Amino acid sequence: MSTDELRETLRVMWGSVAGSWEEHAAFVDERGAAATARMLELAAPGPGDRVLELACGPGGAGLAAARRVEPGGSVVMSDLAAEMTAIAAARARDLGLENVRTRELDLESIDQPDDTYDVVLCREGLMLVPEPDRAASEIARVLAPGGRFAVAVWGPRERNPWLGLLFDAVSAQIGAPIPPPGRPGPFSLSDADALTALLSDAGLAGVTVTEEPLPMPAASFEEWWSVVPALAGPLGNVLAALPEDAREGIRARAEEGLREYETPAGLEIPGVSLLASGHSR
């Protein structure tokens, strides 16, 4: 598969799972609340700023930024999949946010002029593109002089068992690695030094990368199972295509793997995000 074919495959795939992201949008916002707050602290959008959210999904980071840029500022929430931007647009309307627009934009080829935005945000999207170096260069290009950015990606797989254990269970069941070789995945940019170099080499300045603990609480395994597979992108489609006995095997493996995180209040599963920030040159 060529890189362009892979991009199109990913666009269709993310569009196909948009319904699950709409259903669980409140969970996605809550799950990412600490990372979003830290991103906004680092990028510091303020009144009059022009903000671009990339790979917005249901739009959590962009929606959170919208009030901060009033009066006079604006937010564009963008995603490769039109099905995702439709969800983000509906949520903005429901909140009465009149300074928010949506666009279908490719993170690796942002169809916007140079120097357009004062702030660029991307929460959990940069690691999912075929060529993240190209995407980072695009972020640098659309940032205006003095513009700031904040990017969140997932840290190492072994430190994110809330999702890594699901990948492990599927891999063990089907006898093949997840994600497949050559495909981007949630842990593709999990090395802090490599992430720093990627963004710096793209022309961004003052790049710093810090860790943000993001444990995932769940009242029970059932709650975890009802949400995480539904939001796991291509993995959700893999699960849906498997026979029932295979899915039950995956479920059993995942439940066994998560037992060590049981507490009297439910599950408390570790997680960590890497937050990168800096500014234009």
PDB file of C-alpha atoms in Angstrom:
ATOM      1  CA  MET A   1       0.000   0.000   0.000  1.00  0.00           C
ATOM      2  CA  SER A   2       1.382   3.418  -0.952  1.00  0.00           C
ATOM      3  CA  THR A   3       1.462   6.253   1.564  1.00  0.00           C
ATOM      4  CA  ASP A   4      -1.389   8.017  -0.229  1.00  0.00           C
ATOM      5  CA  GLU A   5      -3.447   4.815  -0.210  1.00  0.00           C
ATOM      6  CA  LEU A   6      -2.735   4.421   3.504  1.00  0.00           C
ATOM      7  CA  ARG A   7      -3.920   7.986   4.155  1.00  0.00           C
ATOM      8  CA  GLU A   8      -7.167   7.320   2.327  1.00  0.00           C
ATOM      9  CA  THR A   9      -7.630   4.041   4.187  1.00  0.00           C
ATOM     10  CA  LEU A  10      -7.151   5.858   7.493  1.00  0.00           C
ATOM     11  CA  ARG A  11      -9.583   8.614   6.489  1.00  0.00           C
ATOM     12  CA  VAL A  12     -12.288   6.077   5.674  1.00  0.00           C
ATOM     13  CA  MET A  13     -11.541   4.093   8.823  1.00  0.00           C
ATOM     14  CA  TRP A  14     -11.817   7.088  11.167  1.00  0.00           C
ATOM     15  CA  GLY A  15     -15.004   8.139   9.437  1.00  0.00           C
ATOM     16  CA  SER A  16     -16.427   4.669   9.982  1.00  0.00           C
ATOM     17  CA  VAL A  17     -15.901   4.818  13.766  1.00  0.00           C
ATOM     18  CA  ALA A  18     -17.150   8.390  14.207  1.00  0.00           C
ATOM     19  CA  GLY A  19     -20.463   7.134  15.605  1.00  0.00           C
ATOM     20  CA  SER A  20     -18.676   5.560  18.569  1.00  0.00           C
ATOM     21  CA  TRP A  21     -16.746   8.764  19.202  1.00  0.00           C
ATOM     22  CA  GLU A  22     -19.983  10.735  19.131  1.00  0.00           C
ATOM     23  CA  GLU A  23     -21.585   8.309  21.573  1.00  0.00           C
ATOM     24  CA  HIS A  24     -18.635   8.560  23.958  1.00  0.00           C
ATOM     25  CA  ALA A  25     -17.721  12.235  23.396  1.00  0.00           C
ATOM     26  CA  ALA A  26     -18.277  13.135  27.048  1.00  0.00           C
ATOM     27  CA  PHE A  27     -15.975  10.293  28.104  1.00  0.00           C
ATOM     28  CA  VAL A  28     -13.323  11.430  25.593  1.00  0.00           C
ATOM     29  CA  ASP A  29     -13.489  14.968  27.025  1.00  0.00           C
ATOM     30  CA  GLU A  30     -13.234  13.717  30.599  1.00  0.00           C
ATOM     31  CA  ARG A  31     -10.449  11.276  29.737  1.00  0.00           C
ATOM     32  CA  GLY A  32      -8.446  14.044  28.088  1.00  0.00           C
ATOM     33  CA  ALA A  33      -9.327  16.872  30.490  1.00  0.00           C
ATOM     34  CA  ALA A  34      -5.969  16.991  32.273  1.00  0.00           C
ATOM     35  CA  ALA A  35      -4.023  16.884  29.014  1.00  0.00           C
ATOM     36  CA  THR A  36      -6.263  19.555  27.480  1.00  0.00           C
ATOM     37  CA  ALA A  37      -5.871  21.862  30.473  1.00  0.00           C
ATOM     38  CA  ARG A  38      -2.105  21.485  30.353  1.00  0.00           C
ATOM     39  CA  MET A  39      -2.028  22.071  26.588  1.00  0.00           C
ATOM     40  CA  LEU A  40      -4.001  25.293  26.988  1.00  0.00           C
ATOM     41  CA  GLU A  41      -1.687  26.377  29.787  1.00  0.00           C
ATOM     42  CA  LEU A  42       1.358  25.769  27.591  1.00  0.00           C
ATOM     43  CA  ALA A  43       0.015  27.318  24.375  1.00  0.00           C
ATOM     44  CA  ALA A  44      -1.803  30.102  26.256  1.00  0.00           C
ATOM     45  CA  PRO A  45      -4.553  31.086  23.798  1.00  0.00           C
ATOM     46  CA  GLY A  46      -5.980  34.473  24.742  1.00  0.00           C
ATOM     47  CA  PRO A  47      -8.424  37.128  23.543  1.00  0.00           C
ATOM     48  CA  GLY A  48      -8.184  37.753  19.818  1.00  0.00           C
ATOM     49  CA  ASP A  49      -6.083  34.672  19.036  1.00  0.00           C
ATOM     50  CA  ARG A  50      -6.715  32.480  16.018  1.00  0.00           C
ATOM     51  CA  VAL A  51      -6.628  28.810  17.085  1.00  0.00           C
ATOM     52  CA  LEU A  52      -6.424  25.682  14.929  1.00  0.00           C
ATOM     53  CA  GLU A  53      -7.216  22.281  16.401  1.00  0.00           C
ATOM     54  CA  LEU A  54      -5.920  19.407  14.282  1.00  0.00           C
ATOM     55  CA  ALA A  55      -7.262  15.835  14.359  1.00  0.00           C
ATOM     56  CA  CYS A  56     -10.097  17.202  16.477  1.00  0.00           C
ATOM     57  CA  GLY A  57     -12.343  14.130  16.688  1.00  0.00           C
ATOM     58  CA  PRO A  58     -15.347  15.361  18.703  1.00  0.00           C
ATOM     59  CA  GLY A  59     -13.516  18.634  19.312  1.00  0.00           C
ATOM     60  CA  GLY A  60     -12.654  18.635  22.996  1.00  0.00           C
ATOM     61  CA  ALA A  61      -9.531  20.809  22.892  1.00  0.00           C
ATOM     62  CA  GLY A  62     -10.978  23.319  20.442  1.00  0.00           C
ATOM     63  CA  LEU A  63     -14.182  23.693  22.417  1.00  0.00           C
ATOM     64  CA  ALA A  64     -12.160  24.292  25.576  1.00  0.00           C
ATOM     65  CA  ALA A  65     -10.110  26.982  23.799  1.00  0.00           C
ATOM     66  CA  ALA A  66     -13.101  28.849  22.360  1.00  0.00           C
ATOM     67  CA  ARG A  67     -14.024  30.791  25.501  1.00  0.00           C
ATOM     68  CA  ARG A  68     -10.393  31.718  26.137  1.00  0.00           C
ATOM     69  CA  VAL A  69     -10.025  33.614  22.852  1.00  0.00           C
ATOM     70  CA  GLU A  70     -13.080  35.820  23.377  1.00  0.00           C
ATOM     71  CA  PRO A  71     -13.504  38.584  22.502  1.00  0.00           C
ATOM     72  CA  GLY A  72     -12.300  38.732  18.934  1.00  0.00           C
ATOM     73  CA  GLY A  73     -10.665  35.327  18.654  1.00  0.00           C
ATOM     74  CA  SER A  74     -11.698  32.299  16.644  1.00  0.00           C
ATOM     75  CA  VAL A  75     -11.217  28.530  16.631  1.00  0.00           C
ATOM     76  CA  VAL A  76     -11.087  26.185  13.653  1.00  0.00           C
ATOM     77  CA  MET A  77     -11.618  22.535  14.617  1.00  0.00           C
ATOM     78  CA  SER A  78     -10.366  20.270  11.856  1.00  0.00           C
ATOM     79  CA  ASP A  79     -10.109  16.593  11.086  1.00  0.00           C
ATOM     80  CA  LEU A  80      -9.329  14.409   8.093  1.00  0.00           C
ATOM     81  CA  ALA A  81     -12.739  12.719   8.436  1.00  0.00           C
ATOM     82  CA  ALA A  82     -15.803  14.827   7.666  1.00  0.00           C
ATOM     83  CA  GLU A  83     -17.823  12.576   9.957  1.00  0.00           C
ATOM     84  CA  MET A  84     -15.695  13.765  12.886  1.00  0.00           C
ATOM     85  CA  THR A  85     -15.941  17.471  12.067  1.00  0.00           C
ATOM     86  CA  ALA A  86     -19.736  17.103  11.831  1.00  0.00           C
ATOM     87  CA  ILE A  87     -19.760  15.900  15.448  1.00  0.00           C
ATOM     88  CA  ALA A  88     -17.489  18.753  16.558  1.00  0.00           C
ATOM     89  CA  ALA A  89     -19.654  21.317  14.748  1.00  0.00           C
ATOM     90  CA  ALA A  90     -22.837  20.013  16.379  1.00  0.00           C
ATOM     91  CA  ARG A  91     -21.245  20.153  19.816  1.00  0.00           C
ATOM     92  CA  ALA A  92     -20.119  23.748  19.236  1.00  0.00           C
ATOM     93  CA  ARG A  93     -23.658  24.716  18.212  1.00  0.00           C
ATOM     94  CA  ASP A  94     -25.095  23.034  21.289  1.00  0.00           C
ATOM     95  CA  LEU A  95     -22.745  25.101  23.449  1.00  0.00           C
ATOM     96  CA  GLY A  96     -23.677  28.317  21.656  1.00  0.00           C
ATOM     97  CA  LEU A  97     -20.095  28.969  20.532  1.00  0.00           C
ATOM     98  CA  GLU A  98     -20.311  31.445  17.676  1.00  0.00           C
ATOM     99  CA  ASN A  99     -16.545  31.832  17.209  1.00  0.00           C
ATOM    100  CA  VAL A 100     -15.984  28.192  16.171  1.00  0.00           C
ATOM    101  CA  ARG A 101     -15.842  26.784  12.647  1.00  0.00           C
ATOM    102  CA  THR A 102     -14.912  23.351  11.313  1.00  0.00           C
ATOM    103  CA  ARG A 103     -12.914  22.257   8.286  1.00  0.00           C
ATOM    104  CA  GLU A 104     -11.765  18.973   6.794  1.00  0.00           C
ATOM    105  CA  LEU A 105      -7.973  19.282   6.888  1.00  0.00           C
ATOM    106  CA  ASP A 106      -5.224  16.721   6.442  1.00  0.00           C
ATOM    107  CA  LEU A 107      -2.689  16.998   9.254  1.00  0.00           C
ATOM    108  CA  GLU A 108       0.094  16.201   6.784  1.00  0.00           C
ATOM    109  CA  SER A 109      -1.041  18.772   4.200  1.00  0.00           C
ATOM    110  CA  ILE A 110      -2.932  21.568   5.965  1.00  0.00           C
ATOM    111  CA  ASP A 111      -4.926  23.457   3.355  1.00  0.00           C
ATOM    112  CA  GLN A 112      -4.397  26.850   4.967  1.00  0.00           C
ATOM    113  CA  PRO A 113      -2.087  29.771   4.121  1.00  0.00           C
ATOM    114  CA  ASP A 114       1.267  30.286   5.809  1.00  0.00           C
ATOM    115  CA  ASP A 115       1.307  32.214   9.109  1.00  0.00           C
ATOM    116  CA  THR A 116      -2.463  31.877   9.646  1.00  0.00           C
ATOM    117  CA  TYR A 117      -2.781  30.846  13.300  1.00  0.00           C
ATOM    118  CA  ASP A 118      -1.556  32.113  16.636  1.00  0.00           C
ATOM    119  CA  VAL A 119      -2.073  28.745  18.343  1.00  0.00           C
ATOM    120  CA  VAL A 120      -2.116  25.175  17.019  1.00  0.00           C
ATOM    121  CA  LEU A 121      -3.401  22.317  19.183  1.00  0.00           C
ATOM    122  CA  CYS A 122      -3.297  18.607  18.421  1.00  0.00           C
ATOM    123  CA  ARG A 123      -4.387  16.127  21.084  1.00  0.00           C
ATOM    124  CA  GLU A 124      -3.623  12.475  20.328  1.00  0.00           C
ATOM    125  CA  GLY A 125      -3.457  12.842  16.556  1.00  0.00           C
ATOM    126  CA  LEU A 126       0.151  13.414  15.471  1.00  0.00           C
ATOM    127  CA  MET A 127       1.175   9.818  16.236  1.00  0.00           C
ATOM    128  CA  LEU A 128      -1.553   8.433  13.959  1.00  0.00           C
ATOM    129  CA  VAL A 129      -0.367   9.853  10.618  1.00  0.00           C
ATOM    130  CA  PRO A 130       1.904   8.021   8.149  1.00  0.00           C
ATOM    131  CA  GLU A 131       4.493  10.837   8.054  1.00  0.00           C
ATOM    132  CA  PRO A 132       4.565  12.761  11.349  1.00  0.00           C
ATOM    133  CA  ASP A 133       7.639  14.736  10.270  1.00  0.00           C
ATOM    134  CA  ARG A 134       5.631  16.135   7.375  1.00  0.00           C
ATOM    135  CA  ALA A 135       2.772  16.979   9.738  1.00  0.00           C
ATOM    136  CA  ALA A 136       5.121  18.754  12.146  1.00  0.00           C
ATOM    137  CA  SER A 137       6.471  20.864   9.273  1.00  0.00           C
ATOM    138  CA  GLU A 138       2.908  21.827   8.379  1.00  0.00           C
ATOM    139  CA  ILE A 139       2.254  22.940  11.953  1.00  0.00           C
ATOM    140  CA  ALA A 140       5.345  25.143  11.750  1.00  0.00           C
ATOM    141  CA  ARG A 141       4.218  26.563   8.404  1.00  0.00           C
ATOM    142  CA  VAL A 142       0.725  27.654   9.474  1.00  0.00           C
ATOM    143  CA  LEU A 143       1.882  29.217  12.746  1.00  0.00           C
ATOM    144  CA  ALA A 144       2.198  33.001  12.621  1.00  0.00           C
ATOM    145  CA  PRO A 145       5.358  34.686  13.943  1.00  0.00           C
ATOM    146  CA  GLY A 146       5.268  34.332  17.715  1.00  0.00           C
ATOM    147  CA  GLY A 147       2.672  31.561  17.449  1.00  0.00           C
ATOM    148  CA  ARG A 148       2.555  28.728  19.983  1.00  0.00           C
ATOM    149  CA  PHE A 149       1.713  25.062  19.724  1.00  0.00           C
ATOM    150  CA  ALA A 150       0.857  22.211  22.066  1.00  0.00           C
ATOM    151  CA  VAL A 151       0.728  18.560  21.059  1.00  0.00           C
ATOM    152  CA  ALA A 152      -0.220  15.525  23.137  1.00  0.00           C
ATOM    153  CA  VAL A 153       0.700  11.949  22.217  1.00  0.00           C
ATOM    154  CA  TRP A 154       0.591   8.749  24.239  1.00  0.00           C
ATOM    155  CA  GLY A 155       3.686   7.674  26.114  1.00  0.00           C
ATOM    156  CA  PRO A 156       5.226   4.188  25.993  1.00  0.00           C
ATOM    157  CA  ARG A 157       2.908   1.240  25.487  1.00  0.00           C
ATOM    158  CA  GLU A 158       4.038  -0.507  28.654  1.00  0.00           C
ATOM    159  CA  ARG A 159       3.081   2.572  30.690  1.00  0.00           C
ATOM    160  CA  ASN A 160      -0.379   2.724  29.134  1.00  0.00           C
ATOM    161  CA  PRO A 161      -1.889  -0.666  29.949  1.00  0.00           C
ATOM    162  CA  TRP A 162      -5.401   0.857  29.755  1.00  0.00           C
ATOM    163  CA  LEU A 163      -4.966   0.490  25.960  1.00  0.00           C
ATOM    164  CA  GLY A 164      -1.803  -1.584  25.558  1.00  0.00           C
ATOM    165  CA  LEU A 165      -3.400  -4.622  27.189  1.00  0.00           C
ATOM    166  CA  LEU A 166      -6.181  -4.565  24.601  1.00  0.00           C
ATOM    167  CA  PHE A 167      -3.598  -4.516  21.805  1.00  0.00           C
ATOM    168  CA  ASP A 168      -1.770  -7.392  23.494  1.00  0.00           C
ATOM    169  CA  ALA A 169      -4.964  -9.429  23.840  1.00  0.00           C
ATOM    170  CA  VAL A 170      -5.904  -8.971  20.188  1.00  0.00           C
ATOM    171  CA  SER A 171      -2.356  -9.781  19.018  1.00  0.00           C
ATOM    172  CA  ALA A 172      -2.311 -12.973  21.080  1.00  0.00           C
ATOM    173  CA  GLN A 173      -5.723 -14.026  19.803  1.00  0.00           C
ATOM    174  CA  ILE A 174      -5.138 -13.460  16.086  1.00  0.00           C
ATOM    175  CA  GLY A 175      -1.424 -14.298  16.063  1.00  0.00           C
ATOM    176  CA  ALA A 176      -0.376 -11.019  14.419  1.00  0.00           C
ATOM    177  CA  PRO A 177       1.046  -7.739  15.726  1.00  0.00           C
ATOM    178  CA  ILE A 178      -1.309  -4.843  16.453  1.00  0.00           C
ATOM    179  CA  PRO A 179      -0.949  -2.378  14.834  1.00  0.00           C
ATOM    180  CA  PRO A 180       0.333  -4.155  11.723  1.00  0.00           C
ATOM    181  CA  PRO A 181       3.881  -3.347  10.571  1.00  0.00           C
ATOM    182  CA  GLY A 182       4.041  -0.088   8.649  1.00  0.00           C
ATOM    183  CA  ARG A 183       0.877   1.332  10.188  1.00  0.00           C
ATOM    184  CA  PRO A 184       0.933   4.280  12.595  1.00  0.00           C
ATOM    185  CA  GLY A 185      -0.472   3.595  16.032  1.00  0.00           C
ATOM    186  CA  PRO A 186      -1.132   5.304  19.357  1.00  0.00           C
ATOM    187  CA  PHE A 187       2.383   4.606  20.637  1.00  0.00           C
ATOM    188  CA  SER A 188       4.259   5.613  17.473  1.00  0.00           C
ATOM    189  CA  LEU A 189       5.740   8.769  19.062  1.00  0.00           C
ATOM    190  CA  SER A 190       6.190   7.521  22.604  1.00  0.00           C
ATOM    191  CA  ASP A 191       9.889   8.428  22.948  1.00  0.00           C
ATOM    192  CA  ALA A 192      10.313  11.937  24.392  1.00  0.00           C
ATOM    193  CA  ASP A 193      13.719  12.567  22.822  1.00  0.00           C
ATOM    194  CA  ALA A 194      12.528  11.447  19.392  1.00  0.00           C
ATOM    195  CA  LEU A 195       9.433  13.633  19.686  1.00  0.00           C
ATOM    196  CA  THR A 196      11.568  16.639  20.617  1.00  0.00           C
ATOM    197  CA  ALA A 197      13.825  16.056  17.620  1.00  0.00           C
ATOM    198  CA  LEU A 198      10.870  15.565  15.273  1.00  0.00           C
ATOM    199  CA  LEU A 199       9.326  18.924  16.182  1.00  0.00           C
ATOM    200  CA  SER A 200      12.628  20.818  16.316  1.00  0.00           C
ATOM    201  CA  ASP A 201      13.719  19.465  12.927  1.00  0.00           C
ATOM    202  CA  ALA A 202      10.406  20.661  11.491  1.00  0.00           C
ATOM    203  CA  GLY A 203      11.339  24.268  12.240  1.00  0.00           C
ATOM    204  CA  LEU A 204       9.637  24.744  15.595  1.00  0.00           C
ATOM    205  CA  ALA A 205      11.528  26.466  18.411  1.00  0.00           C
ATOM    206  CA  GLY A 206      11.736  26.173  22.183  1.00  0.00           C
ATOM    207  CA  VAL A 207      10.446  22.602  22.061  1.00  0.00           C
ATOM    208  CA  THR A 208       9.933  20.988  25.443  1.00  0.00           C
ATOM    209  CA  VAL A 209       8.348  17.616  26.184  1.00  0.00           C
ATOM    210  CA  THR A 210       6.914  16.741  29.586  1.00  0.00           C
ATOM    211  CA  GLU A 211       4.948  13.821  30.953  1.00  0.00           C
ATOM    212  CA  GLU A 212       1.343  14.079  32.103  1.00  0.00           C
ATOM    213  CA  PRO A 213       0.013  11.153  34.172  1.00  0.00           C
ATOM    214  CA  LEU A 214      -3.362  10.118  32.777  1.00  0.00           C
ATOM    215  CA  PRO A 215      -4.608   7.086  34.715  1.00  0.00           C
ATOM    216  CA  MET A 216      -7.900   5.644  33.592  1.00  0.00           C
ATOM    217  CA  PRO A 217     -10.386   4.831  36.334  1.00  0.00           C
ATOM    218  CA  ALA A 218     -13.255   2.480  35.567  1.00  0.00           C
ATOM    219  CA  ALA A 219     -15.990   1.291  37.897  1.00  0.00           C
ATOM    220  CA  SER A 220     -15.561  -2.238  36.541  1.00  0.00           C
ATOM    221  CA  PHE A 221     -14.063  -4.262  33.732  1.00  0.00           C
ATOM    222  CA  GLU A 222     -17.455  -4.063  32.013  1.00  0.00           C
ATOM    223  CA  GLU A 223     -17.232  -0.283  31.916  1.00  0.00           C
ATOM    224  CA  TRP A 224     -13.712  -0.432  30.464  1.00  0.00           C
ATOM    225  CA  TRP A 225     -14.794  -3.031  27.869  1.00  0.00           C
ATOM    226  CA  SER A 226     -17.799  -0.942  26.816  1.00  0.00           C
ATOM    227  CA  VAL A 227     -15.700   2.139  26.014  1.00  0.00           C
ATOM    228  CA  VAL A 228     -12.058   1.428  25.141  1.00  0.00           C
ATOM    229  CA  PRO A 229     -12.573  -1.038  22.243  1.00  0.00           C
ATOM    230  CA  ALA A 230     -15.202   1.293  20.763  1.00  0.00           C
ATOM    231  CA  LEU A 231     -12.699   4.162  20.650  1.00  0.00           C
ATOM    232  CA  ALA A 232      -9.694   2.160  19.478  1.00  0.00           C
ATOM    233  CA  GLY A 233     -10.008   3.201  15.841  1.00  0.00           C
ATOM    234  CA  PRO A 234      -8.912   0.439  13.454  1.00  0.00           C
ATOM    235  CA  LEU A 235      -8.775  -2.030  16.323  1.00  0.00           C
ATOM    236  CA  GLY A 236     -12.501  -1.549  16.849  1.00  0.00           C
ATOM    237  CA  ASN A 237     -13.098  -2.579  13.248  1.00  0.00           C
ATOM    238  CA  VAL A 238     -10.851  -5.621  13.695  1.00  0.00           C
ATOM    239  CA  LEU A 239     -12.853  -6.695  16.742  1.00  0.00           C
ATOM    240  CA  ALA A 240     -16.168  -6.206  14.961  1.00  0.00           C
ATOM    241  CA  ALA A 241     -15.035  -8.453  12.115  1.00  0.00           C
ATOM    242  CA  LEU A 242     -13.984 -11.351  14.355  1.00  0.00           C
ATOM    243  CA  PRO A 243     -16.209 -14.326  15.199  1.00  0.00           C
ATOM    244  CA  GLU A 244     -17.925 -14.194  18.570  1.00  0.00           C
ATOM    245  CA  ASP A 245     -15.676 -16.863  20.110  1.00  0.00           C
ATOM    246  CA  ALA A 246     -12.571 -14.891  19.123  1.00  0.00           C
ATOM    247  CA  ARG A 247     -13.967 -11.709  20.643  1.00  0.00           C
ATOM    248  CA  GLU A 248     -14.745 -13.598  23.844  1.00  0.00           C
ATOM    249  CA  GLY A 249     -11.180 -14.894  23.904  1.00  0.00           C
ATOM    250  CA  ILE A 250      -9.853 -11.339  23.605  1.00  0.00           C
ATOM    251  CA  ARG A 251     -12.208 -10.164  26.317  1.00  0.00           C
ATOM    252  CA  ALA A 252     -11.043 -12.922  28.666  1.00  0.00           C
ATOM    253  CA  ARG A 253      -7.359 -12.145  28.032  1.00  0.00           C
ATOM    254  CA  ALA A 254      -7.924  -8.431  28.635  1.00  0.00           C
ATOM    255  CA  GLU A 255      -9.896  -9.058  31.828  1.00  0.00           C
ATOM    256  CA  GLU A 256      -7.130 -11.258  33.183  1.00  0.00           C
ATOM    257  CA  GLY A 257      -4.483  -8.674  32.303  1.00  0.00           C
ATOM    258  CA  LEU A 258      -6.350  -5.888  34.081  1.00  0.00           C
ATOM    259  CA  ARG A 259      -6.829  -7.793  37.344  1.00  0.00           C
ATOM    260  CA  GLU A 260      -3.684  -6.292  38.878  1.00  0.00           C
ATOM    261  CA  TYR A 261      -5.266  -2.840  38.664  1.00  0.00           C
ATOM    262  CA  GLU A 262      -8.355  -3.738  40.688  1.00  0.00           C
ATOM    263  CA  THR A 263      -9.081  -1.625  43.776  1.00  0.00           C
ATOM    264  CA  PRO A 264     -12.048  -1.581  46.169  1.00  0.00           C
ATOM    265  CA  ALA A 265     -13.476   1.284  44.067  1.00  0.00           C
ATOM    266  CA  GLY A 266     -12.969  -0.445  40.706  1.00  0.00           C
ATOM    267  CA  LEU A 267     -10.107  -0.345  38.220  1.00  0.00           C
ATOM    268  CA  GLU A 268      -7.331   2.263  38.379  1.00  0.00           C
ATOM    269  CA  ILE A 269      -5.283   1.685  35.238  1.00  0.00           C
ATOM    270  CA  PRO A 270      -2.037   3.609  34.673  1.00  0.00           C
ATOM    271  CA  GLY A 271      -1.589   5.934  31.724  1.00  0.00           C
ATOM    272  CA  VAL A 272       0.836   8.639  30.656  1.00  0.00           C
ATOM    273  CA  SER A 273       0.804  11.229  27.903  1.00  0.00           C
ATOM    274  CA  LEU A 274       3.695  13.205  26.430  1.00  0.00           C
ATOM    275  CA  LEU A 275       2.983  16.918  26.038  1.00  0.00           C
ATOM    276  CA  ALA A 276       5.123  18.866  23.605  1.00  0.00           C
ATOM    277  CA  SER A 277       5.044  22.623  23.311  1.00  0.00           C
ATOM    278  CA  GLY A 278       6.987  25.483  21.821  1.00  0.00           C
ATOM    279  CA  HIS A 279       6.662  28.318  19.353  1.00  0.00           C
ATOM    280  CA  SER A 280       7.333  29.394  15.793  1.00  0.00           C
ATOM    281  CA  ARG A 281      10.738  30.651  14.744  1.00  0.00           C
TER     282      ARG A 281
END
